[in-house]
Short mmCIF file of C-alpha atoms and ligand atoms in Angstrom, two decimals:
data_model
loop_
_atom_site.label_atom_id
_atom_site.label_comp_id
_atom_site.label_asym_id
_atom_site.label_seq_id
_atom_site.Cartn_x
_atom_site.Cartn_y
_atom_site.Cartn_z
CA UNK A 244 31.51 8.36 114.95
CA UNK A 245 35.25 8.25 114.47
CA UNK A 246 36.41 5.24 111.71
CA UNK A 247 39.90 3.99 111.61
CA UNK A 248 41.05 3.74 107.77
CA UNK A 249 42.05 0.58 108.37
CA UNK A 250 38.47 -0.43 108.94
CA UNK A 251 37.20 -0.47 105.01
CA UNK A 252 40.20 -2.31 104.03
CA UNK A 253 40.11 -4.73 106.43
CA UNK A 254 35.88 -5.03 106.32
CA UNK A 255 36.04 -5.08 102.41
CA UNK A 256 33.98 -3.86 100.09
CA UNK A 257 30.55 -4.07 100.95
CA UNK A 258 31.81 -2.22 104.39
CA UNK A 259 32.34 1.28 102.03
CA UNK A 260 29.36 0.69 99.88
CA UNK A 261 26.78 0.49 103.04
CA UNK A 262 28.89 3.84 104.43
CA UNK A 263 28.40 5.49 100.86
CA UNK A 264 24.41 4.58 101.40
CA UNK A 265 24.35 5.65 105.04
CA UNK A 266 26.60 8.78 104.68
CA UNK A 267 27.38 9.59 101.20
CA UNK A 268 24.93 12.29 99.51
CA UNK A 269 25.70 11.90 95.65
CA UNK A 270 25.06 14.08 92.83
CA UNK A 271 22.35 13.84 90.78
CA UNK A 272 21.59 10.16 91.88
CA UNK A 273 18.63 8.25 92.34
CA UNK A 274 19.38 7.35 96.74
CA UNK A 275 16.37 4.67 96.81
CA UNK A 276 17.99 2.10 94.37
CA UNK A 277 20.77 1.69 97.10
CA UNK A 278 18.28 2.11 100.31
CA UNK A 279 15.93 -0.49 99.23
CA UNK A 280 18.69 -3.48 99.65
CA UNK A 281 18.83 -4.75 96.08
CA UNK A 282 21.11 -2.00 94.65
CA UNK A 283 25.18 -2.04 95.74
CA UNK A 284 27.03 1.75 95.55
CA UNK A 285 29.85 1.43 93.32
CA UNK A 286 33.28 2.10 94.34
CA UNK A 287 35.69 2.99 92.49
CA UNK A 288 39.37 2.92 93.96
CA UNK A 289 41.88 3.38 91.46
CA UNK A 290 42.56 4.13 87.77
CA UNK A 291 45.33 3.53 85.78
CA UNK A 292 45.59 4.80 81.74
CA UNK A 293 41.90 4.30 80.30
CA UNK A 294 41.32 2.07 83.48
CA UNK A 295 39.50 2.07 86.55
CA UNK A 296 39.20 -0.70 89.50
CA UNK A 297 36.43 -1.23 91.78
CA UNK A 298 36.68 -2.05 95.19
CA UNK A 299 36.19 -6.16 94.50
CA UNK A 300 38.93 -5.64 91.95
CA UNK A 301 37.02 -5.50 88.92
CA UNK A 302 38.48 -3.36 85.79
CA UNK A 303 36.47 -1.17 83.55
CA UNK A 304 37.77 0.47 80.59
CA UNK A 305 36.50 4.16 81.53
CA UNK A 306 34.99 5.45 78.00
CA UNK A 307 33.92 8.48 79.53
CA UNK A 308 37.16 10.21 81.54
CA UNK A 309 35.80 9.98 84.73
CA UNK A 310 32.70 13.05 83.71
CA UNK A 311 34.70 14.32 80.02
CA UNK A 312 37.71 15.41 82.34
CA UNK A 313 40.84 12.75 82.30
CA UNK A 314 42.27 13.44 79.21
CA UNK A 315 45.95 12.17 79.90
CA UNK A 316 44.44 9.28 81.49
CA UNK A 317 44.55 8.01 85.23
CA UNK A 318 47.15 7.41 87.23
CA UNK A 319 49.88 10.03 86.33
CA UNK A 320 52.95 10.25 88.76
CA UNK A 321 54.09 13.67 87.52
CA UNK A 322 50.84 15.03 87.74
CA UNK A 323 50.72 14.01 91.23
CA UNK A 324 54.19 15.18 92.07
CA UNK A 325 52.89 18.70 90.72
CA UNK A 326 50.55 18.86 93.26
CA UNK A 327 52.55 17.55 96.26
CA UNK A 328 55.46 20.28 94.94
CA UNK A 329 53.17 23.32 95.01
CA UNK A 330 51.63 22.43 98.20
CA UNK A 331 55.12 22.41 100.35
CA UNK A 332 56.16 25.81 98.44
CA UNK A 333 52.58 27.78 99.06
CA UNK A 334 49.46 25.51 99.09
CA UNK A 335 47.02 28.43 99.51
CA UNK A 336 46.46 31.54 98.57
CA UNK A 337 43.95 33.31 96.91
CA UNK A 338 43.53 35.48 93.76
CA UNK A 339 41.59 38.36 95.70
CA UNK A 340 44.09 41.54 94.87
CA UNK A 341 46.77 39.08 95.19
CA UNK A 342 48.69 37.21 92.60
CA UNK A 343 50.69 33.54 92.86
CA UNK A 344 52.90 32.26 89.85
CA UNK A 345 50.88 29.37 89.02
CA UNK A 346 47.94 31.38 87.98
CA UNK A 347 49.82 33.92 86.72
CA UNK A 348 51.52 31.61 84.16
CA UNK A 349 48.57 29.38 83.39
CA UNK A 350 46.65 32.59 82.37
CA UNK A 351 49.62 33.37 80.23
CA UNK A 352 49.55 29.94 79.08
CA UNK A 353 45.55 29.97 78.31
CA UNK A 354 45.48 33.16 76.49
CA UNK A 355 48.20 32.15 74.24
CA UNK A 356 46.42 28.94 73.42
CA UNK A 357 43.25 30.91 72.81
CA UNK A 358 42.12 31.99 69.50
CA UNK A 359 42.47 36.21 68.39
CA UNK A 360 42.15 38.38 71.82
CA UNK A 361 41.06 36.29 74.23
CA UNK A 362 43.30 37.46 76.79
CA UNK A 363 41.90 37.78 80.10
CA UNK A 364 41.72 34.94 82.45
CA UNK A 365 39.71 34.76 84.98
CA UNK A 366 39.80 31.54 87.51
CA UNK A 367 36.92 29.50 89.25
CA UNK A 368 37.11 25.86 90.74
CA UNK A 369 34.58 24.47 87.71
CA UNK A 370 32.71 25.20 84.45
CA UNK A 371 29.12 25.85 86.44
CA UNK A 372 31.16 29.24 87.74
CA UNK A 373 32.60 29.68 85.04
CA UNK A 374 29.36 30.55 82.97
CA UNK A 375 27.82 31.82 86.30
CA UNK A 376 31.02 34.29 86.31
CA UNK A 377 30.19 34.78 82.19
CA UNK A 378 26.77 35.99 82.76
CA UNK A 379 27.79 38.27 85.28
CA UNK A 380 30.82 39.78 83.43
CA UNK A 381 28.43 40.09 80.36
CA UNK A 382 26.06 42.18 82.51
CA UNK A 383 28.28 44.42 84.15
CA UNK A 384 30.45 45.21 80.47
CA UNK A 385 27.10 46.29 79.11
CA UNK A 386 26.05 48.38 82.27
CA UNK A 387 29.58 50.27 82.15
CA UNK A 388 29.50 50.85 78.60
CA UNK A 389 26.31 52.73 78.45
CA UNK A 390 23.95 49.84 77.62
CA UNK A 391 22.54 48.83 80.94
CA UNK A 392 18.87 46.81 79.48
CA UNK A 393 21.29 44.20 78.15
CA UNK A 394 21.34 41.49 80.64
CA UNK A 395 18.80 38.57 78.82
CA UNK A 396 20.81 35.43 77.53
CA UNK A 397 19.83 32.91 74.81
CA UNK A 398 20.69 28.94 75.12
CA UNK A 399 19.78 25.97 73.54
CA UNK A 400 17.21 23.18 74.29
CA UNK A 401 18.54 20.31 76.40
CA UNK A 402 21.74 21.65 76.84
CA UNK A 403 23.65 21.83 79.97
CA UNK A 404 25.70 24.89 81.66
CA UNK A 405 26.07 24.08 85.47
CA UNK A 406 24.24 24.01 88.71
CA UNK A 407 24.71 27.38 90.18
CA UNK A 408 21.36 29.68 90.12
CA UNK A 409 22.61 31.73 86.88
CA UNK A 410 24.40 28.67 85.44
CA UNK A 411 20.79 26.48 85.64
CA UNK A 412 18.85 29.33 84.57
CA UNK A 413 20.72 28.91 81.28
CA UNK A 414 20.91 25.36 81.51
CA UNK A 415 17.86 23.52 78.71
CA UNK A 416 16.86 21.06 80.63
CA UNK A 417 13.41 20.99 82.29
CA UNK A 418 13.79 18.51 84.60
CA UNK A 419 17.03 19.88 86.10
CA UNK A 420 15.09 23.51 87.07
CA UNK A 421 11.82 22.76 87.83
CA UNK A 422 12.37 22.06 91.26
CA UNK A 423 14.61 25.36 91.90
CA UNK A 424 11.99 27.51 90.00
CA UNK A 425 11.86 31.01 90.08
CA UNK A 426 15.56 30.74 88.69
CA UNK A 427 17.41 33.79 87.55
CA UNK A 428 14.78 35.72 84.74
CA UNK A 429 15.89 36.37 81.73
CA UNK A 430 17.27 33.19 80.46
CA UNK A 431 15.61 31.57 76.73
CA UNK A 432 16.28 29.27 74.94
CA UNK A 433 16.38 28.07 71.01
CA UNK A 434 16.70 25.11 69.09
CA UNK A 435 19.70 22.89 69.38
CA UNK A 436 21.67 21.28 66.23
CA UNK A 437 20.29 17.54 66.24
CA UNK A 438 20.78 17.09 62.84
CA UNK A 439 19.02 13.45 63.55
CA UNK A 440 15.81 15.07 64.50
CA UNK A 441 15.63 18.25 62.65
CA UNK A 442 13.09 19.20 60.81
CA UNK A 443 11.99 16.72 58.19
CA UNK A 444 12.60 18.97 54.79
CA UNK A 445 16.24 19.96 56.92
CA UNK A 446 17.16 16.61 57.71
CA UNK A 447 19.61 15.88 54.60
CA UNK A 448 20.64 19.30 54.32
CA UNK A 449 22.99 20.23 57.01
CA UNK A 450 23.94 23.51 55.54
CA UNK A 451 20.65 24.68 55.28
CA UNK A 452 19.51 23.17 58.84
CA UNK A 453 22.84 25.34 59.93
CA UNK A 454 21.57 28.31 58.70
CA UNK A 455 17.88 27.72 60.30
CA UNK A 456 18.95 27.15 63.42
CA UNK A 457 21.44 29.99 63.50
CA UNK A 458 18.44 32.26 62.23
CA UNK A 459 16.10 31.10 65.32
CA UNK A 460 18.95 32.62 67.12
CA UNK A 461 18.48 35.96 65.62
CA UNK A 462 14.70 35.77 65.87
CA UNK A 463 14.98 35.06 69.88
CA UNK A 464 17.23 38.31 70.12
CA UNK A 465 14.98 40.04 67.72
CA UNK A 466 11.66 38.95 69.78
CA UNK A 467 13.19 40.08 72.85
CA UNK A 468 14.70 43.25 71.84
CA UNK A 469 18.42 43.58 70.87
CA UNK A 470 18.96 46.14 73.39
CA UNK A 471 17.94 43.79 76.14
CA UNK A 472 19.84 40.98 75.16
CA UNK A 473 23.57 40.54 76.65
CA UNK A 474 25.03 36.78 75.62
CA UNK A 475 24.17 33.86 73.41
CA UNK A 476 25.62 30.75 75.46
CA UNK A 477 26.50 27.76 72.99
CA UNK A 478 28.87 24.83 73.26
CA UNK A 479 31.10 24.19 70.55
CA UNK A 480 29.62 20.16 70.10
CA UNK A 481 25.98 20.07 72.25
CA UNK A 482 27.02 17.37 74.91
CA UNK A 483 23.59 17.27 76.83
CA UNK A 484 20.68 15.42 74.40
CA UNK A 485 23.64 13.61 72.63
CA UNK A 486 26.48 15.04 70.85
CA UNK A 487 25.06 17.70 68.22
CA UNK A 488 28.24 18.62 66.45
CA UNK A 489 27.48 22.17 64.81
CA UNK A 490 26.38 21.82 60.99
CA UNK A 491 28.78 23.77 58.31
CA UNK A 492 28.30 27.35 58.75
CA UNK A 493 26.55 27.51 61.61
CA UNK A 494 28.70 29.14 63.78
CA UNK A 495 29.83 31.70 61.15
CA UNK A 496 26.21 32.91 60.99
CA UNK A 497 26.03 33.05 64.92
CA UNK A 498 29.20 34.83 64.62
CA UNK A 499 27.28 37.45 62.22
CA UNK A 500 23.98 37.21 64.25
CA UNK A 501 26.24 38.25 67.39
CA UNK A 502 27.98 41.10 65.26
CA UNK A 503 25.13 42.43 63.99
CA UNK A 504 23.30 42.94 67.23
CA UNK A 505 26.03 43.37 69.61
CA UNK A 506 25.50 40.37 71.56
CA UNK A 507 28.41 38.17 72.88
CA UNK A 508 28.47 35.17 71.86
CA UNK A 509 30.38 32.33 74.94
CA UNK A 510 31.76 29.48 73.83
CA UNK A 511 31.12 27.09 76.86
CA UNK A 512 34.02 24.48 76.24
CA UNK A 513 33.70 22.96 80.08
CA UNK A 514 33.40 19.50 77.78
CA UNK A 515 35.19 20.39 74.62
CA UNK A 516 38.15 21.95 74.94
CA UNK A 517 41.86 20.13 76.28
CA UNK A 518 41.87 17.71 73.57
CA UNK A 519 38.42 16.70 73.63
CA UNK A 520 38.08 18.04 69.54
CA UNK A 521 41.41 17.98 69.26
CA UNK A 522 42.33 21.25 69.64
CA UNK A 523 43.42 23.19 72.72
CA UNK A 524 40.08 25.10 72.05
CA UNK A 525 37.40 23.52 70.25
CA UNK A 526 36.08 27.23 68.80
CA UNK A 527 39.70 26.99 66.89
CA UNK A 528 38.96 23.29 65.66
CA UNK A 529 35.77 24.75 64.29
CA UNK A 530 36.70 27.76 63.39
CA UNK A 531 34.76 30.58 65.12
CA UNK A 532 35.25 33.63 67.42
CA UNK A 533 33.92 33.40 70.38
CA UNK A 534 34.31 36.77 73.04
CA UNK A 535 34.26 34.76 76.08
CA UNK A 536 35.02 31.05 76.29
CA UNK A 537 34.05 29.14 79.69
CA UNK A 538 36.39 25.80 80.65
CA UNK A 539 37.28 23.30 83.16
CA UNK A 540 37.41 19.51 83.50
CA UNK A 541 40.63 18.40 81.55
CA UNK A 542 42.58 21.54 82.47
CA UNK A 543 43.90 19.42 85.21
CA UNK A 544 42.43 16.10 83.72
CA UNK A 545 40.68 16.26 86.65
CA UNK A 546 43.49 15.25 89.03
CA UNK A 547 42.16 18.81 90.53
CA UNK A 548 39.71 21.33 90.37
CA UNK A 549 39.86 24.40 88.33
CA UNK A 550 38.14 26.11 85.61
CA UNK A 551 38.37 29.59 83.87
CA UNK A 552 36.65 32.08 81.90
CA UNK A 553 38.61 33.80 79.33
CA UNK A 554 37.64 37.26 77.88
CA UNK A 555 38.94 39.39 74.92
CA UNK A 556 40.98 42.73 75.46
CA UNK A 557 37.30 44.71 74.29
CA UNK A 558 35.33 43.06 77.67
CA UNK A 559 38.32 43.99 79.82
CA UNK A 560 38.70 47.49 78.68
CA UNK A 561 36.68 48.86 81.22
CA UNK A 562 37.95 47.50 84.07
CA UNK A 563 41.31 49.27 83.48
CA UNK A 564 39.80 52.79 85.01
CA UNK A 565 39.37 54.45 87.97
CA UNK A 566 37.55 52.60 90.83
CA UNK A 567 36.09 49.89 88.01
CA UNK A 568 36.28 46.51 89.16
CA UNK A 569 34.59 42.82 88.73
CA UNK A 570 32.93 42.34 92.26
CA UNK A 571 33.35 38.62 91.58
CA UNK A 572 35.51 35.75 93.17
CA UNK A 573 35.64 31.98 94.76
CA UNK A 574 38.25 31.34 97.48
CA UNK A 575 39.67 28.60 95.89
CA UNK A 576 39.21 30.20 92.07
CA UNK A 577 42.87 29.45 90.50
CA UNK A 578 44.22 27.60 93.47
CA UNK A 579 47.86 26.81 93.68
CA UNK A 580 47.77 23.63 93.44
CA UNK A 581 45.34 23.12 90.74
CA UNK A 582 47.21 25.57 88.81
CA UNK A 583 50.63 24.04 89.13
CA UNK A 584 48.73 20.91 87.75
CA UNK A 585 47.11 22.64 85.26
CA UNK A 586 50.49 23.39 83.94
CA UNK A 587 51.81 19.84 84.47
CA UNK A 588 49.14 18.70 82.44
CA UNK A 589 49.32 20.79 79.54
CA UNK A 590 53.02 19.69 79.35
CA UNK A 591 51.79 16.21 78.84
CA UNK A 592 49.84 17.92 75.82
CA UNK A 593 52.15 19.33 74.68
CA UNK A 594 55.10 16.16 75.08
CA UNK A 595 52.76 13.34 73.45
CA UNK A 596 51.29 15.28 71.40
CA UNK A 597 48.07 14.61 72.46
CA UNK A 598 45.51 16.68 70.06
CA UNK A 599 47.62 14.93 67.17
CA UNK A 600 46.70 11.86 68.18
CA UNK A 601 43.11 12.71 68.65
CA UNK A 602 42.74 14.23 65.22
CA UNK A 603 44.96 11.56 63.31
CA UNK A 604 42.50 9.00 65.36
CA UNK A 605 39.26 10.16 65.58
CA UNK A 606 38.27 9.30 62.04
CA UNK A 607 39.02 5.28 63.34
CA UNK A 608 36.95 5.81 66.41
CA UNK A 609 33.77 7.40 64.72
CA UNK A 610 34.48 4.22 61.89
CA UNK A 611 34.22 1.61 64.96
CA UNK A 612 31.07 2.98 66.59
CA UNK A 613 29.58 3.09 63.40
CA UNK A 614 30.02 -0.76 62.70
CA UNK A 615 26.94 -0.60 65.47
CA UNK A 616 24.92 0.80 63.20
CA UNK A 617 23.75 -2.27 61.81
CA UNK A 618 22.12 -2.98 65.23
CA UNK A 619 18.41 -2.75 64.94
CA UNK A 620 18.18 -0.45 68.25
CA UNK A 621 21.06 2.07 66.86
CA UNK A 622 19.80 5.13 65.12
CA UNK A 623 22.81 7.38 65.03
CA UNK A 624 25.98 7.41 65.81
CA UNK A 625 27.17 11.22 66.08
CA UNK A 626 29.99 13.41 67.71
CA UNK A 627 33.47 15.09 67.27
CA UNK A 628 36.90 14.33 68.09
CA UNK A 629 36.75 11.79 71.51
CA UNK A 630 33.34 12.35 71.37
CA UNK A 631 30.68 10.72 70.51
CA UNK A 632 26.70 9.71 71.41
CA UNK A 633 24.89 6.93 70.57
CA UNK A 634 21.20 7.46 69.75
CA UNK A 635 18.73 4.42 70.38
CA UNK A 636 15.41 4.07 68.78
CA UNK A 637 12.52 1.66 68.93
CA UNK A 638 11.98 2.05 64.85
CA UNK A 639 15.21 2.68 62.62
CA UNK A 640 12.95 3.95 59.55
CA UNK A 641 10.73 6.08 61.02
CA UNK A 642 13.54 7.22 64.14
CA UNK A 643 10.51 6.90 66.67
CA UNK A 644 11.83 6.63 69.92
CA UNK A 645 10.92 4.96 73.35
CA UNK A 646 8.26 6.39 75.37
CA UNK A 647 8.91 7.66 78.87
CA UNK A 648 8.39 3.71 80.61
CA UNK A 649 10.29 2.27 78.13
CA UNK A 650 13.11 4.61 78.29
CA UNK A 651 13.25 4.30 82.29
CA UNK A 652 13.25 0.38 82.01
CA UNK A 653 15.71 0.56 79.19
CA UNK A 654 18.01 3.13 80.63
CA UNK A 655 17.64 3.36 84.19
CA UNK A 656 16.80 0.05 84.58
CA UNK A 657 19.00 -2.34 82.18
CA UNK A 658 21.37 -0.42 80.16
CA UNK A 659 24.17 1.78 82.53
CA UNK A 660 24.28 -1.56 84.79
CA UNK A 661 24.68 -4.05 81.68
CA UNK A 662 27.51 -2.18 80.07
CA UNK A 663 29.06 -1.13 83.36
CA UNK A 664 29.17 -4.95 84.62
CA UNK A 665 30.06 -5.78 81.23
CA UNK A 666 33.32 -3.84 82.01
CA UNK A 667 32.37 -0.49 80.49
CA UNK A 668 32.33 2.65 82.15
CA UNK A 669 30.49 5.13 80.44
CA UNK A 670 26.48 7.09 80.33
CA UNK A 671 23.41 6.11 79.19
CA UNK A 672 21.68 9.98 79.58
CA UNK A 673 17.63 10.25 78.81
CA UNK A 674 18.16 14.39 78.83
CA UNK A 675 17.11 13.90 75.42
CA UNK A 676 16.28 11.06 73.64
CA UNK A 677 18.02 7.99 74.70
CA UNK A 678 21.85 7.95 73.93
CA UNK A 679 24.67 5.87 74.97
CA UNK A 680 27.74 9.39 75.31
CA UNK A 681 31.17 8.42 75.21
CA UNK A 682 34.15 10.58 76.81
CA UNK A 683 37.23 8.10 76.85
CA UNK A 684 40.87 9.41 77.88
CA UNK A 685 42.21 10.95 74.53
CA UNK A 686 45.46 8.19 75.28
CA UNK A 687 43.52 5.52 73.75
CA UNK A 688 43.62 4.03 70.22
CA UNK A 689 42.06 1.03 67.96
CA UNK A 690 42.54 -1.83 70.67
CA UNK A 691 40.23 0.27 73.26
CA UNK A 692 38.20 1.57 70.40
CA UNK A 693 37.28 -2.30 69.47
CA UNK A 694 36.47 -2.86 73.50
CA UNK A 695 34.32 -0.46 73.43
CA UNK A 696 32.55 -1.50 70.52
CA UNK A 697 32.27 -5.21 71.44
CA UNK A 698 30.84 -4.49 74.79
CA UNK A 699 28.53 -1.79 73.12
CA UNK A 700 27.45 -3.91 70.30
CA UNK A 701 26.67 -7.16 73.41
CA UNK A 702 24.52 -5.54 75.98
CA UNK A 703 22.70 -3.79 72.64
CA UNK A 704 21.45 -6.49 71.26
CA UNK A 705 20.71 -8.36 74.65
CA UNK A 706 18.68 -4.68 75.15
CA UNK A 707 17.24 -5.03 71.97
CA UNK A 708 16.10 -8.51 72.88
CA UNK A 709 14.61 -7.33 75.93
CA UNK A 710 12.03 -4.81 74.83
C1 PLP B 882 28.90 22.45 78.94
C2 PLP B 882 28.99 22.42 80.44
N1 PLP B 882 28.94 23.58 81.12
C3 PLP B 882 29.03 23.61 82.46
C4 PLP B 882 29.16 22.45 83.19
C5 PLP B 882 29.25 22.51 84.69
O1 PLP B 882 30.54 22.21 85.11
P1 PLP B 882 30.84 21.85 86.64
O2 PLP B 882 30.18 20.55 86.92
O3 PLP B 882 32.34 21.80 86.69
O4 PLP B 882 30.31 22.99 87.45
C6 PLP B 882 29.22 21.23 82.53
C7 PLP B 882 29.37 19.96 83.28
O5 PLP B 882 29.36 18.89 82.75
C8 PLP B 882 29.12 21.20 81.11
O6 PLP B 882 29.16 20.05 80.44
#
């Protein structure tokens, strides 16, 4: 069936929302809330700054960058002139024993924003390859320098690393795997850093709830066998489940943990890193070593796919000899014109001085979500930098939280349509317990910040009301 373009425009929008239910497979959605008639696909058409437009005209104030990728903010002409530039001069070619000076200077770029050796960049189109390509690189250094049973990886409950076999092997979430089981063996996984729901006699000691989880980190390597493990996989701040900044000194014990049993430790930063802590690299904001960091979405603020793993000197060492070599690639890993706006878009970083503003304003943002505290449905209010999650519990005091029914009705069934009609773009996620996350374009300051909270702080209570 051929369809003039004309023929949305012209047939509004209820015309592209019945073709997005006929035609349109998207990810990780529910399909039957659109088939059976009551539910309408939304469209979004354009974005501008911290905004985004739906096809009947509607604006949203997008507090969650589009999926924690559009860190400058929508709508940037230079960043599309990047793209249209490197596409007349070479809009293709790939990385596969050839080289093209976009990649070659965003690598430079990379491994001189990344913390001690990480030096070695290696391209993919997204952060699921990019810890896909981690696993494998960590299991072919070990086989080549003489310590071939190391090839297990440890990962933490409810968090998220991708889609790809390896990638969702790793990946803590149940419900995500399940249905693609056997996945790749050798995958387990540890506690996460949910300070909220740690154990009770941890629970107002986040040192010593640091050190406990770091330790069950040690015990999974120890249980398995140090010689069999290759990789501890961790994000800087836990996105999936809600936001779990890292407690003080956790990370410095991993760090020793890692050391001790020589175990690399990847710092999966396909959330955190451009800006996101406020830092180029969010290991740097928080102070920790990693020997492999993974990273995509606001490279390119999304405006086009890329993502990278970065290595130390040590992991690339013995690839320098003789017929040695990473059999590993994706056609469109580093592509031109991703690259080129790659660049572009770290010189926005750079010009506006964009981590600045994050770290002088983050303290104001975390101080406006918390105002919703004194909602009887909000139970914490947690995160880093332009990040943040919003717990939601049935009982403040005791932190009990909804069962499975109410969390669906609450969710799935009230809460992402009430704020998004209520002008709010952003994610109520049930990985975990219920939380509201929140992502916004790192442009934004108090007036936004307020938005958010006012919306927030309205469909809450109406929620709250409704249980
Ligand atoms: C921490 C983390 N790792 C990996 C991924 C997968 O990235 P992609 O969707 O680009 O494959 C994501 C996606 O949100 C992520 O948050």
């Amino acid at each position: 069936m051929t369809i003039s373009p004309q023929a949305f425009s012209e047939e509004g929008p209820d015309r592209l929302a019945e073709t997005a239910r006929d035609h349109l497979w998207m990810h990780f959605t529910r399909h039957s809330s659109f088939d059976s008639g009551t539910g309408h696909v939304p469209v979004i058409v354009k974005g501008e700054g911290a905004y985004i437009w739906d096809d009947g005209g509607r604006r949203y104030l997008d507090g969650l960058a589009g999926l924690f990728t559009v860190q400058v903010g929508h709508g940037r002409q230079e960043l599309a002139d990047a793209a249209a530039r490197q596409a007349r001069e070479l809009a293709f070619f790939p990385l596969w024993s050839y080289a093209h000076p976009r990649a070659i200077e965003l690598a430079e770029r990379l491994a001189a924003g990344a913390p001690g050796d990480l030096n070695r960049v290696f391209f993919t189109t997204g952060g699921g390859e990019a810890v896909e390509t981690a696993w494998k690189l960590a299991k072919q250094y070990w086989k080549l320098v003489g310590k071939p049973g190391k090839y297990k990886v440890i990962s933490r409950a409810v968090a998220y690393h991708g889609t790809p076999q390896g990638a969702l092997s790793i990946t803590g979430i149940p419900a995500a795997k399940e249905m693609f089981e056997p996945l790749v063996p050798g995958a387990f996984r540890v506690p996460n850093t949910n300070q909220y729901r740690a154990p009770e006699h941890l629970r107002d000691d986040p040192k010593a709830f640091g050190l406990w989880a770091a330790n069950r980190i040690e015990e999974a390597i120890e249980f398995e066998g140090a010689d069999t493990v290759a990789a501890v996989f961790l994000e800087p701040v836990q996105n999936s489940g809600g936001c779990f900044p890292p407690p003080a000194g956790y990370f410095d014990r991993v760090r020793e943990i890692c050391d001790k049993h020589d175990v690399l430790l990847v710092s999966d930063e396909t959330i955190c890193a451009f800006g996101r802590i406020g830092g180029m690299f969010a290991c740097e904001d928080l102070k920790y070593q990693p020997d492999i960091i993974t990273c995509a979405k606001g490279m390119t603020s999304g405006y086009s796919p890329i993502g990278a793993m970065i290595a130390t000197d040590r992991l690339f060492e013995p690839f320098r000899h003789g017929t040695t070599y990473f059999p590993h690639g994706y056609t469109f890993g580093g592509h031109p014109v991703s690259a080129a706006v790659a660049l572009a878009n770290l010189d926005i970083f750079d010009r506006e001085d964009l981590n600045g503003h994050v770290r002088r304003n983050a303290p104001a943002f975390r101080a406006t979500l918390e105002k919703l505290l004194d909602l009887p449905i909000v139970g914490d209010v947690r995160g880093e930098g332009y990040f943040y999650g919003i717990e939601l519990v049935k009982d403040k005091v005791t932190r009990e939280t909804f069962d499975d029914d109410e969390s669906e009705r609450l969710l799935r069934g009230f809460l992402s349509k009430a704020l998004f009609d209520a002008g709010l773009y952003c994610r109520a996620d049930d990985r975990g317990d219920p939380v509201v996350q929140l992502a916004p374009p790192l442009i934004i300051g108090q007036p936004e910040f307020d938005e958010i909270e006012g919306i927030l702080r309205s469909v809450l209570t109406q929620a709250w009301s409704r249980l």
